């Protein structure tokens, strides 16, 4: 079946530094990738949608200059949290789909900013 | 606009008893429907999905769901639960018109009592 690899699974960084999270579709072409954030005991919050080769579409309230998304190929999308602060600590999950027939999720990245 | 309602935030049930997790959606177009499970401290895993065809969909781990267009529901069922089913369950809907963006329910925590 479809597999999406997301890494790192956990990262601890100092306040003010940047962190890059990668999301790769291993055996299918991901026409669209999604980035979610999950706060404790809450549902997923969609941050942005990216189609290969185009700029990401950010949801209202998500700072595009802080959460940089790049979807340079049909198998790779990256989320960079720039100048991270403790309030950015969260669980980030990516998802990939090939024209909506199914969604495959990465295993998530637990970001802790100290 | 599409929306998904999971009426129960928590469902406690005894081990080996049947369970139903409710999901209702609102949409004016044809939809794709999904159930995902999230085990503690893990990413999301697809349980089952409805894209077209038979309205009764069987998934992994003994779960099944029935698409009811007239009631706009996609309830998840399992005839006999195990302690290992303890997790958070999310219902989601998407359509071509929304660029395949998944609209999520708030989640239902399934609590298995011994």
CSV table of C-alpha atoms in Angstrom, one decimal:
chain,number,residue,atom,x,y,z
A,1,UNK,CA,0.0,0.0,0.0
A,2,UNK,CA,0.9,3.7,-0.2
A,3,UNK,CA,3.5,4.8,2.3
A,4,UNK,CA,4.5,8.3,3.4
A,5,UNK,CA,7.7,8.7,5.3
A,6,UNK,CA,7.9,11.7,7.6
A,7,UNK,CA,11.0,12.6,9.6
A,8,UNK,CA,12.3,13.4,12.0
A,9,UNK,CA,9.8,11.8,14.4
A,10,UNK,CA,11.0,13.9,17.3
A,11,UNK,CA,13.0,17.1,17.4
A,12,UNK,CA,14.0,19.4,20.2
A,13,UNK,CA,15.4,22.8,19.2
A,14,UNK,CA,16.3,26.0,20.8
A,15,UNK,CA,14.1,29.1,20.6
A,16,UNK,CA,15.0,31.2,17.6
A,17,UNK,CA,16.3,28.4,15.4
A,18,UNK,CA,14.7,26.8,12.4
A,19,UNK,CA,13.5,23.2,11.9
A,20,UNK,CA,12.8,21.4,8.7
A,21,UNK,CA,10.4,18.5,8.5
A,22,UNK,CA,10.3,16.2,5.5
A,23,UNK,CA,7.5,14.3,4.0
A,24,UNK,CA,8.1,11.8,1.3
A,25,UNK,CA,5.6,9.6,-0.6
A,26,UNK,CA,7.6,6.4,-1.2
A,27,UNK,CA,5.6,4.5,-3.8
A,28,UNK,CA,3.2,6.9,-5.4
A,29,UNK,CA,3.1,10.4,-6.8
A,30,UNK,CA,1.6,12.9,-4.4
A,31,UNK,CA,-0.2,15.4,-6.5
A,32,UNK,CA,-1.3,17.2,-3.3
A,33,UNK,CA,0.2,17.3,0.1
A,34,UNK,CA,-1.3,18.6,3.3
A,35,UNK,CA,0.3,19.8,6.5
A,36,UNK,CA,-1.5,19.5,9.8
A,37,UNK,CA,-0.9,20.6,13.3
A,38,UNK,CA,-2.4,18.8,16.3
A,39,UNK,CA,-2.7,20.4,19.7
A,40,UNK,CA,-3.0,18.2,22.7
A,41,UNK,CA,-6.4,16.3,22.9
A,42,UNK,CA,-7.7,18.1,19.8
A,43,UNK,CA,-8.4,17.3,16.2
A,44,UNK,CA,-6.1,18.0,13.4
A,45,UNK,CA,-5.8,21.6,12.2
A,46,UNK,CA,-5.0,22.0,8.5
A,47,UNK,CA,-2.2,24.5,8.1
A,48,UNK,CA,-1.7,24.5,4.4
A,49,UNK,CA,-2.3,22.6,1.1
A,50,UNK,CA,0.4,22.3,-1.5
A,51,UNK,CA,0.3,21.1,-5.1
A,52,UNK,CA,3.5,20.0,-6.7
A,53,UNK,CA,5.2,23.0,-8.4
A,54,UNK,CA,3.0,25.7,-7.0
A,55,UNK,CA,2.9,27.9,-4.0
A,56,UNK,CA,1.2,26.5,-0.9
A,57,UNK,CA,-2.3,27.7,0.1
A,58,UNK,CA,-2.3,28.6,3.7
A,59,UNK,CA,-5.3,28.4,6.0
A,60,UNK,CA,-6.5,31.6,7.7
A,61,UNK,CA,-4.4,32.4,10.7
A,62,UNK,CA,-1.4,30.4,9.6
A,63,UNK,CA,1.7,32.6,9.1
A,64,UNK,CA,3.2,31.7,5.7
A,65,UNK,CA,6.5,33.4,6.5
A,66,UNK,CA,6.9,31.3,9.7
A,67,UNK,CA,5.8,28.0,8.3
A,68,UNK,CA,7.5,27.7,4.9
A,69,UNK,CA,6.3,24.9,2.7
A,70,UNK,CA,8.0,23.6,-0.3
A,71,UNK,CA,6.6,20.9,-2.6
A,72,UNK,CA,9.3,20.7,-5.2
A,73,UNK,CA,8.6,17.3,-6.6
A,74,UNK,CA,5.7,14.8,-6.7
A,75,UNK,CA,7.3,12.8,-3.9
A,76,UNK,CA,8.7,15.4,-1.5
A,77,UNK,CA,7.3,18.2,0.6
A,78,UNK,CA,9.0,20.1,3.4
A,79,UNK,CA,7.7,22.2,6.2
A,80,UNK,CA,10.2,24.6,7.8
A,81,UNK,CA,9.3,26.2,11.1
A,82,UNK,CA,11.4,29.4,11.1
A,83,UNK,CA,12.6,31.2,14.2
A,84,UNK,CA,10.8,28.7,16.3
A,85,UNK,CA,9.3,29.6,19.7
A,86,UNK,CA,7.9,27.5,22.5
A,87,UNK,CA,4.4,28.1,21.4
A,88,UNK,CA,5.3,26.4,18.1
A,89,UNK,CA,5.8,23.2,20.1
A,90,UNK,CA,3.3,20.7,18.7
A,91,UNK,CA,2.7,17.5,16.7
A,92,UNK,CA,2.9,18.1,13.0
A,93,UNK,CA,1.6,15.6,10.5
A,94,UNK,CA,1.8,15.5,6.7
A,95,UNK,CA,-0.6,13.8,4.4
A,96,UNK,CA,-0.3,13.0,0.7
A,97,UNK,CA,-2.8,12.1,-1.9
A,98,UNK,CA,-2.9,11.1,-5.5
A,99,UNK,CA,-6.0,13.0,-6.8
A,100,UNK,CA,-8.0,12.3,-3.7
A,101,UNK,CA,-8.4,8.6,-4.1
A,102,UNK,CA,-6.9,8.0,-0.7
A,103,UNK,CA,-4.9,9.9,1.9
A,104,UNK,CA,-1.8,8.5,3.4
A,105,UNK,CA,-0.4,10.1,6.6
A,106,UNK,CA,3.1,10.4,7.8
A,107,UNK,CA,3.8,9.2,11.3
A,108,UNK,CA,4.1,12.7,12.6
A,109,UNK,CA,6.8,14.9,14.1
A,110,UNK,CA,6.8,15.9,17.7
A,111,UNK,CA,8.5,19.4,17.9
A,112,UNK,CA,9.6,20.7,21.2
A,113,UNK,CA,11.1,24.2,21.3
A,114,UNK,CA,13.0,25.0,24.5
B,1,UNK,CA,-19.3,24.4,2.9
B,2,UNK,CA,-18.6,20.9,4.0
B,3,UNK,CA,-18.6,20.0,7.7
B,4,UNK,CA,-18.2,16.8,9.8
B,5,UNK,CA,-19.8,16.2,13.1
B,6,UNK,CA,-18.8,13.5,15.5
B,7,UNK,CA,-21.4,13.7,18.2
B,8,UNK,CA,-19.6,11.9,20.9
B,9,UNK,CA,-16.3,13.1,22.3
B,10,UNK,CA,-15.8,9.9,24.3
B,11,UNK,CA,-17.4,6.5,24.1
B,12,UNK,CA,-16.8,4.1,27.0
B,13,UNK,CA,-17.6,0.5,26.3
B,14,UNK,CA,-16.8,-2.8,28.0
B,15,UNK,CA,-14.4,-5.2,26.4
B,16,UNK,CA,-16.0,-7.6,23.9
B,17,UNK,CA,-19.1,-5.4,23.6
B,18,UNK,CA,-20.1,-3.9,20.3
B,19,UNK,CA,-19.5,-0.2,19.6
B,20,UNK,CA,-20.7,2.4,17.1
B,21,UNK,CA,-19.0,5.7,16.6
B,22,UNK,CA,-21.2,8.2,14.9
B,23,UNK,CA,-20.3,10.6,12.1
B,24,UNK,CA,-22.5,12.9,10.2
B,25,UNK,CA,-21.5,15.2,7.4
B,26,UNK,CA,-23.0,18.1,5.4
B,27,UNK,CA,-22.2,18.5,1.8
B,28,UNK,CA,-24.0,19.4,-1.4
B,29,UNK,CA,-21.8,17.4,-3.7
B,30,UNK,CA,-20.6,13.8,-3.9
B,31,UNK,CA,-18.1,13.0,-1.2
B,32,UNK,CA,-15.4,10.6,-0.2
B,33,UNK,CA,-15.6,9.5,3.4
B,34,UNK,CA,-12.8,8.2,5.7
B,35,UNK,CA,-12.3,6.9,9.2
B,36,UNK,CA,-8.8,7.2,10.7
B,37,UNK,CA,-7.5,5.9,14.0
B,38,UNK,CA,-4.8,7.5,16.1
B,39,UNK,CA,-3.2,5.4,18.8
B,40,UNK,CA,-1.6,7.2,21.7
B,41,UNK,CA,1.5,9.2,20.6
B,42,UNK,CA,1.3,7.9,17.1
B,43,UNK,CA,0.3,9.2,13.7
B,44,UNK,CA,-2.9,8.5,11.9
B,45,UNK,CA,-3.8,5.2,10.3
B,46,UNK,CA,-6.5,4.7,7.7
B,47,UNK,CA,-9.2,2.3,9.0
B,48,UNK,CA,-11.5,2.4,5.9
B,49,UNK,CA,-12.8,4.6,3.2
B,50,UNK,CA,-15.8,5.0,1.0
B,51,UNK,CA,-15.2,6.3,-2.5
B,52,UNK,CA,-18.1,4.7,-4.5
B,53,UNK,CA,-19.9,1.4,-4.9
B,54,UNK,CA,-21.2,-0.7,-2.0
B,55,UNK,CA,-22.3,1.4,0.9
B,56,UNK,CA,-21.0,-1.1,3.5
B,57,UNK,CA,-17.3,-0.8,3.8
B,58,UNK,CA,-15.1,-3.2,5.6
B,59,UNK,CA,-11.8,-2.0,7.1
B,60,UNK,CA,-8.9,-3.2,9.1
B,61,UNK,CA,-9.0,-4.6,12.7
B,62,UNK,CA,-12.6,-5.8,12.2
B,63,UNK,CA,-14.1,-2.4,11.8
B,64,UNK,CA,-16.8,-1.5,9.2
B,65,UNK,CA,-18.8,1.5,8.3
B,66,UNK,CA,-22.0,2.2,6.3
B,67,UNK,CA,-22.5,5.1,4.1
B,68,UNK,CA,-26.1,6.4,4.3
B,69,UNK,CA,-26.7,9.2,1.8
B,70,UNK,CA,-30.2,10.0,2.9
B,71,UNK,CA,-29.1,10.5,6.5
B,72,UNK,CA,-25.6,11.9,5.5
B,73,UNK,CA,-24.0,9.5,7.9
B,74,UNK,CA,-21.0,7.3,7.9
B,75,UNK,CA,-21.0,5.5,11.3
B,76,UNK,CA,-18.2,3.2,12.3
B,77,UNK,CA,-19.0,-0.1,14.0
B,78,UNK,CA,-17.2,-3.1,15.5
B,79,UNK,CA,-19.1,-6.1,16.9
B,80,UNK,CA,-16.6,-6.9,19.6
B,81,UNK,CA,-14.0,-4.5,20.9
B,82,UNK,CA,-10.6,-5.3,22.5
B,83,UNK,CA,-8.5,-3.4,24.9
B,84,UNK,CA,-6.1,-2.7,22.0
B,85,UNK,CA,-8.9,-0.6,20.3
B,86,UNK,CA,-8.4,2.1,22.8
B,87,UNK,CA,-7.6,5.2,20.6
B,88,UNK,CA,-8.9,8.4,19.1
B,89,UNK,CA,-11.1,7.9,16.0
B,90,UNK,CA,-11.5,10.6,13.4
B,91,UNK,CA,-14.1,10.8,10.6
B,92,UNK,CA,-13.2,12.9,7.5
B,93,UNK,CA,-14.8,13.9,4.3
B,94,UNK,CA,-13.5,15.3,1.0
B,95,UNK,CA,-14.6,16.0,-2.5
B,96,UNK,CA,-13.1,17.0,-5.8
B,97,UNK,CA,-14.7,20.4,-5.5
B,98,UNK,CA,-12.7,21.1,-2.4
B,99,UNK,CA,-9.4,20.1,-4.1
B,100,UNK,CA,-9.5,16.9,-2.1
B,101,UNK,CA,-9.0,18.8,1.2
B,102,UNK,CA,-10.0,16.6,4.1
B,103,UNK,CA,-12.6,18.1,6.5
B,104,UNK,CA,-12.2,16.6,9.9
B,105,UNK,CA,-14.5,15.7,12.7
B,106,UNK,CA,-13.4,16.6,16.2
B,107,UNK,CA,-12.6,13.0,17.0
B,108,UNK,CA,-14.1,10.4,19.4
B,109,UNK,CA,-12.0,8.8,22.1
B,110,UNK,CA,-12.9,5.1,22.4
B,111,UNK,CA,-12.3,3.9,26.0
B,112,UNK,CA,-12.4,0.2,26.6
B,113,UNK,CA,-13.3,-0.9,30.1
B,114,UNK,CA,-12.0,-4.3,31.3
